[in-house]
Amino acid sequence: MHSHSLDQWTHDHVFLGPKHAHNERRTWFVVALTAVMMVGEIVAGSLFGSMALLADGWHMATHACALGISGLAYLFARQHVSNSRFAFGTGKFGDLAAFSSAIILAMIAVQIAYESAIRIVHPVPIAYGEAIAVAVLGLGVNLVSAWLLRDSHDHDHHGHGHSHSSSHGHRPHDNNLRAAYVHVLADAATSVLAIAALMIAMYSQWVWADPAVGIIGSLVIASWAFGLIRDSGAVLLDVSVDKNLEAVIRERLETRGDRVTDLHLWQVGPGHRAAVISVVSDHPLPSATYKRRLKGLRGLSHVTIEVELCPHASVAVQH
């Protein structure tokens, strides 16, 4: 068989999200914005001897690191998209980054809870005016960042020449972008809660209000971190979560007595799924015929089908 005749049978393994480049640009812009704010707060805090500014500046540094992980994942996935060492492409780099980022988020939640608990036991004097100003400034930066990282929920899917006319399949979730978004959202929530708590404490002299709200905030952030760890971890461990798509694949392949004896479906990138399927048939057809039956399934980007003659049928043929 000539090499040029093999072209129709070969394909690439580009399983990046449909808006990879756009999301990458947005993430790096937010990294820059967060880093500038962080440096500004640390410098101002050092110059003016403000503990509130310094603490918020170092808190932002952890978020900047996590956002940097998201940015690097986009960059690495794009640079190595054609590297054959990655068996199913680089689409999962975002989930690896999201998992790492979620662990940092969980650590931030633990840190906030720990510091809040210490403040409840050993209250410290608070410079209310200055602390509120810092929280408002941080909130402004976080709201701009959250707006930049919002998911536009569009449906411009890409695949391997599929028509995408089918309504089956899920909207592609980019866990990497979601992780970056949750980080700025967590920071924004912390700022909002801090402003509310400081206002209450300032006017009512309830010094414990600030650390008490800090503990509530840490629980909210921890729950977001857990959700991210669960979802990105499921992708990394090839957990099959699309039971609807599995059912449709079986329905399309199990005709004229053909049976699907083995079906593995997993995510290889945002909006991209791979499937390895074994079909047993009394009258086996070429695997390309079975692949054609799956045409139009949105998000099904890589399909391998193994077709075997039913053992009973082979015995009947011999007799």
Coordinates of C-alpha atoms in Angstrom, one line a residue:
M1 CA 0.0 0.0 0.0
H2 CA 1.4 3.4 -1.0
S3 CA 2.0 6.0 1.7
H4 CA -0.2 8.6 0.0
S5 CA -3.1 6.2 0.1
L6 CA -2.8 6.0 3.9
D7 CA -3.5 9.7 4.3
Q8 CA -7.3 9.2 4.5
W9 CA -6.8 6.7 7.3
T10 CA -4.5 8.9 9.5
H11 CA -5.5 11.8 11.6
D12 CA -4.1 14.2 14.2
H13 CA -4.7 14.2 17.9
V14 CA -5.5 17.8 18.5
F15 CA -7.9 17.8 21.4
L16 CA -7.6 21.3 22.7
G17 CA -10.7 23.2 23.8
P18 CA -12.6 25.2 21.1
K19 CA -11.4 28.5 22.5
H20 CA -7.9 27.5 23.7
A21 CA -6.0 30.5 22.3
H22 CA -8.7 33.0 23.5
N23 CA -8.7 31.5 27.0
E24 CA -4.9 31.5 27.1
R25 CA -4.7 35.2 26.4
R26 CA -7.4 36.0 29.0
T27 CA -5.6 34.0 31.6
W28 CA -2.2 35.7 31.1
F29 CA -3.8 39.1 31.2
V30 CA -5.4 38.3 34.6
V31 CA -2.0 36.9 35.8
A32 CA -0.4 40.3 34.9
L33 CA -3.2 42.2 36.5
T34 CA -3.0 40.1 39.7
A35 CA 0.8 40.3 39.8
V36 CA 0.8 44.2 39.4
M37 CA -1.8 44.5 42.3
M38 CA 0.2 42.0 44.4
V39 CA 3.5 43.9 44.0
G40 CA 1.8 47.3 44.6
E41 CA 0.2 46.0 47.8
I42 CA 3.4 44.5 49.1
V43 CA 5.5 47.6 48.3
A44 CA 2.8 50.0 49.8
G45 CA 2.4 47.8 52.9
S46 CA 6.2 47.8 53.5
L47 CA 6.5 51.6 53.0
F48 CA 3.5 52.5 55.2
G49 CA 3.9 49.7 57.7
S50 CA 0.5 48.4 56.9
M51 CA -0.1 44.8 58.0
A52 CA -3.4 44.6 56.1
L53 CA -1.8 45.6 52.8
L54 CA 1.1 43.2 53.3
A55 CA -1.2 40.3 54.2
D56 CA -3.5 40.9 51.2
G57 CA -0.4 41.3 49.0
W58 CA 1.0 37.9 50.0
H59 CA -2.5 36.3 49.8
M60 CA -2.7 37.6 46.2
A61 CA 0.7 36.1 45.5
T62 CA -0.7 32.5 46.0
H63 CA -3.5 33.3 43.6
A64 CA -1.0 34.7 41.1
C65 CA 0.9 31.4 41.3
A66 CA -2.2 29.4 40.7
L67 CA -3.2 31.6 37.8
G68 CA 0.3 31.2 36.4
I69 CA -0.1 27.4 36.5
S70 CA -3.3 27.8 34.4
G71 CA -1.4 30.1 31.9
L72 CA 1.5 27.7 31.6
A73 CA -0.8 24.7 31.0
Y74 CA -2.4 26.5 28.0
L75 CA 1.1 27.4 26.7
F76 CA 2.5 23.9 27.2
A77 CA -0.6 22.2 25.7
R78 CA -0.3 24.4 22.6
Q79 CA 3.4 24.1 22.1
H80 CA 3.3 20.3 22.4
V81 CA 0.1 19.8 20.5
S82 CA 1.8 17.8 17.7
N83 CA 4.2 15.9 20.0
S84 CA 3.7 12.2 19.3
R85 CA 4.9 11.2 22.8
F86 CA 1.5 12.2 24.1
A87 CA -0.7 9.3 23.0
F88 CA -3.9 11.2 23.1
G89 CA -2.6 14.7 22.6
T90 CA -2.2 17.5 25.2
G91 CA -5.9 18.2 25.9
K92 CA -5.6 17.1 29.6
F93 CA -2.9 19.5 30.6
G94 CA -5.7 21.9 31.6
D95 CA -7.2 19.4 34.0
L96 CA -3.7 18.6 35.5
A97 CA -3.3 22.4 36.1
A98 CA -6.9 22.7 37.5
F99 CA -6.2 19.8 39.9
S100 CA -2.9 21.5 41.1
S101 CA -4.7 24.8 41.3
A102 CA -7.6 23.4 43.3
I103 CA -5.1 22.0 45.9
I104 CA -3.6 25.5 46.3
L105 CA -7.1 26.8 46.7
A106 CA -7.8 24.2 49.5
M107 CA -4.6 25.3 51.2
I108 CA -5.6 28.9 51.1
A109 CA -9.0 27.9 52.7
V110 CA -7.1 26.1 55.5
Q111 CA -4.8 29.1 56.0
I112 CA -7.8 31.6 56.2
A113 CA -9.6 29.3 58.7
Y114 CA -6.5 28.9 60.8
E115 CA -5.8 32.6 60.9
S116 CA -9.4 33.4 61.7
A117 CA -9.5 30.9 64.5
I118 CA -6.4 32.5 66.1
R119 CA -8.0 35.9 65.8
I120 CA -11.1 34.7 67.6
V121 CA -9.0 33.4 70.5
H122 CA -6.5 36.3 70.4
P123 CA -8.2 39.4 69.0
V124 CA -5.9 42.0 67.4
P125 CA -6.5 45.8 66.9
I126 CA -7.8 46.5 63.4
A127 CA -7.2 49.7 61.4
Y128 CA -10.7 49.6 60.0
G129 CA -10.5 52.4 57.5
E130 CA -7.3 51.2 55.9
A131 CA -8.4 47.5 55.9
I132 CA -11.7 48.4 54.2
A133 CA -9.8 50.5 51.6
V134 CA -7.6 47.5 50.8
A135 CA -10.5 45.1 50.6
V136 CA -12.4 47.5 48.2
L137 CA -9.3 47.8 46.0
G138 CA -8.8 44.0 45.9
L139 CA -12.5 43.5 45.1
G140 CA -12.2 45.9 42.1
V141 CA -9.3 44.0 40.7
N142 CA -11.0 40.6 41.3
L143 CA -14.3 41.7 39.6
V144 CA -12.4 42.9 36.5
S145 CA -10.5 39.5 36.5
A146 CA -13.7 37.5 37.0
W147 CA -15.3 39.4 34.1
L148 CA -12.3 38.6 31.8
L149 CA -12.4 34.9 32.8
R150 CA -16.1 34.4 32.6
D151 CA -17.1 31.4 30.4
S152 CA -19.2 32.7 27.5
H153 CA -21.1 29.4 27.3
D154 CA -21.0 29.2 23.5
H155 CA -21.3 26.1 21.4
D156 CA -18.6 26.4 18.7
H157 CA -17.3 22.8 19.0
H158 CA -14.6 21.4 16.9
G159 CA -13.9 17.7 16.1
H160 CA -12.6 15.4 13.4
G161 CA -14.8 16.5 10.6
H162 CA -18.0 15.6 12.4
S163 CA -21.2 17.3 11.3
H164 CA -22.1 18.0 15.0
S165 CA -25.7 18.1 14.0
S166 CA -26.6 15.7 16.8
S167 CA -27.9 17.1 20.1
H168 CA -26.0 14.4 22.1
G169 CA -23.0 15.2 24.2
H170 CA -22.1 17.9 26.7
R171 CA -20.9 21.5 26.3
P172 CA -17.1 21.4 26.6
H173 CA -16.0 22.4 30.1
D174 CA -12.5 23.9 30.3
N175 CA -11.5 23.0 33.9
N176 CA -8.3 25.0 33.5
L177 CA -10.3 28.2 32.8
R178 CA -12.8 27.3 35.5
A179 CA -9.9 26.9 38.0
A180 CA -8.5 30.4 37.2
Y181 CA -12.1 31.8 37.5
V182 CA -12.7 30.1 40.8
H183 CA -9.4 31.6 42.2
V184 CA -10.4 35.2 41.4
L185 CA -14.0 34.5 42.5
A186 CA -12.6 33.1 45.8
D187 CA -10.6 36.3 46.2
A188 CA -13.6 38.5 45.4
A189 CA -15.8 36.6 47.9
T190 CA -13.1 37.0 50.5
S191 CA -13.0 40.8 49.8
V192 CA -16.8 41.1 50.0
L193 CA -17.0 39.1 53.2
A194 CA -14.1 41.2 54.7
I195 CA -15.8 44.5 53.8
A196 CA -19.1 43.4 55.4
A197 CA -17.3 42.0 58.5
L198 CA -15.1 45.1 59.0
M199 CA -18.2 47.4 58.6
I200 CA -20.1 45.4 61.3
A201 CA -17.0 45.3 63.6
M202 CA -16.3 49.0 63.1
Y203 CA -19.9 50.2 64.0
S204 CA -20.9 47.5 66.6
Q205 CA -17.4 46.9 68.1
W206 CA -18.0 43.2 67.6
V207 CA -14.3 42.4 67.1
W208 CA -15.1 38.7 66.6
A209 CA -17.2 39.4 63.5
D210 CA -14.2 39.7 61.2
P211 CA -12.6 36.3 62.0
A212 CA -16.1 34.6 62.2
V213 CA -16.8 35.7 58.7
G214 CA -13.3 34.5 57.7
I215 CA -14.2 31.0 58.8
I216 CA -17.4 31.1 56.7
G217 CA -15.4 32.3 53.7
S218 CA -12.9 29.5 54.2
L219 CA -15.7 26.9 54.1
V220 CA -17.1 28.3 50.9
I221 CA -13.6 28.3 49.2
A222 CA -13.0 24.8 50.5
S223 CA -16.2 23.6 48.8
W224 CA -15.2 25.2 45.5
A225 CA -11.8 23.6 45.8
F226 CA -13.4 20.2 46.4
G227 CA -15.6 20.5 43.4
L228 CA -12.6 21.3 41.2
I229 CA -10.5 18.5 42.6
R230 CA -13.4 16.0 42.0
D231 CA -14.1 17.2 38.4
S232 CA -10.5 17.6 37.2
G233 CA -9.5 14.4 39.0
A234 CA -12.3 12.5 37.2
V235 CA -10.8 13.6 33.8
L236 CA -7.3 12.7 34.8
L237 CA -8.4 9.2 35.9
D238 CA -10.4 8.6 32.7
V239 CA -13.7 8.3 34.6
S240 CA -16.6 7.9 32.1
V241 CA -19.2 10.5 33.0
D242 CA -21.2 10.7 29.8
K243 CA -23.7 7.8 30.2
N244 CA -26.0 9.4 27.7
L245 CA -23.4 9.3 25.0
E246 CA -22.5 5.7 25.9
A247 CA -26.2 4.7 25.5
V248 CA -26.4 6.4 22.1
I249 CA -23.3 4.6 20.9
R250 CA -24.7 1.3 21.9
E251 CA -28.1 2.1 20.3
R252 CA -26.4 3.0 17.0
L253 CA -24.1 0.0 16.9
E254 CA -26.3 -2.8 18.2
T255 CA -28.4 -3.4 15.1
R256 CA -29.1 -6.6 13.1
G257 CA -27.9 -8.8 16.1
D258 CA -24.6 -7.0 16.5
R259 CA -23.6 -6.6 20.2
V260 CA -21.2 -4.2 21.9
T261 CA -19.2 -6.3 24.3
D262 CA -16.8 -3.7 25.4
L263 CA -17.1 0.1 25.5
H264 CA -14.6 2.6 27.0
L265 CA -15.4 6.3 26.7
W266 CA -13.2 9.0 28.3
Q267 CA -12.4 12.6 27.9
V268 CA -9.1 13.6 26.2
G269 CA -9.6 17.4 26.2
P270 CA -12.3 20.0 26.7
G271 CA -15.2 18.9 24.4
H272 CA -13.3 15.9 23.1
R273 CA -14.0 12.3 23.9
A274 CA -12.2 9.1 22.8
A275 CA -13.9 5.7 22.5
V276 CA -12.5 2.1 22.2
I277 CA -15.3 -0.3 21.3
S278 CA -15.5 -4.1 20.7
V279 CA -18.4 -5.4 18.5
V280 CA -19.3 -9.0 18.1
S281 CA -21.3 -9.9 15.0
D282 CA -22.6 -13.0 13.2
H283 CA -22.0 -11.1 10.0
P284 CA -19.0 -8.8 10.7
L285 CA -18.7 -5.6 8.6
P286 CA -15.6 -3.5 8.1
S287 CA -14.9 -1.3 11.1
A288 CA -15.3 1.8 8.9
T289 CA -19.0 0.9 8.5
Y290 CA -19.5 0.9 12.3
K291 CA -17.6 4.2 12.5
R292 CA -20.0 5.8 10.0
R293 CA -22.9 4.9 12.2
L294 CA -21.4 7.1 14.9
K295 CA -21.0 10.1 12.6
G296 CA -22.5 13.4 13.9
L297 CA -22.1 12.6 17.6
R298 CA -20.9 15.9 19.1
G299 CA -17.6 15.6 21.0
L300 CA -16.7 12.1 19.9
S301 CA -13.3 12.9 18.4
H302 CA -11.4 9.6 18.4
V303 CA -13.0 6.2 17.8
T304 CA -11.3 2.8 17.6
I305 CA -13.6 -0.1 16.8
E306 CA -12.6 -3.8 17.0
V307 CA -15.0 -6.2 15.2
E308 CA -15.1 -9.9 15.9
L309 CA -17.0 -12.9 14.5
C310 CA -19.4 -14.3 17.0
P311 CA -17.9 -17.7 18.2
H312 CA -21.3 -19.5 17.7
A313 CA -21.5 -18.2 14.2
S314 CA -18.0 -19.4 13.4
V315 CA -18.9 -22.9 14.7
A316 CA -22.0 -22.9 12.5
V317 CA -20.0 -21.9 9.4
Q318 CA -17.5 -24.8 10.1
H319 CA -20.4 -27.3 10.2

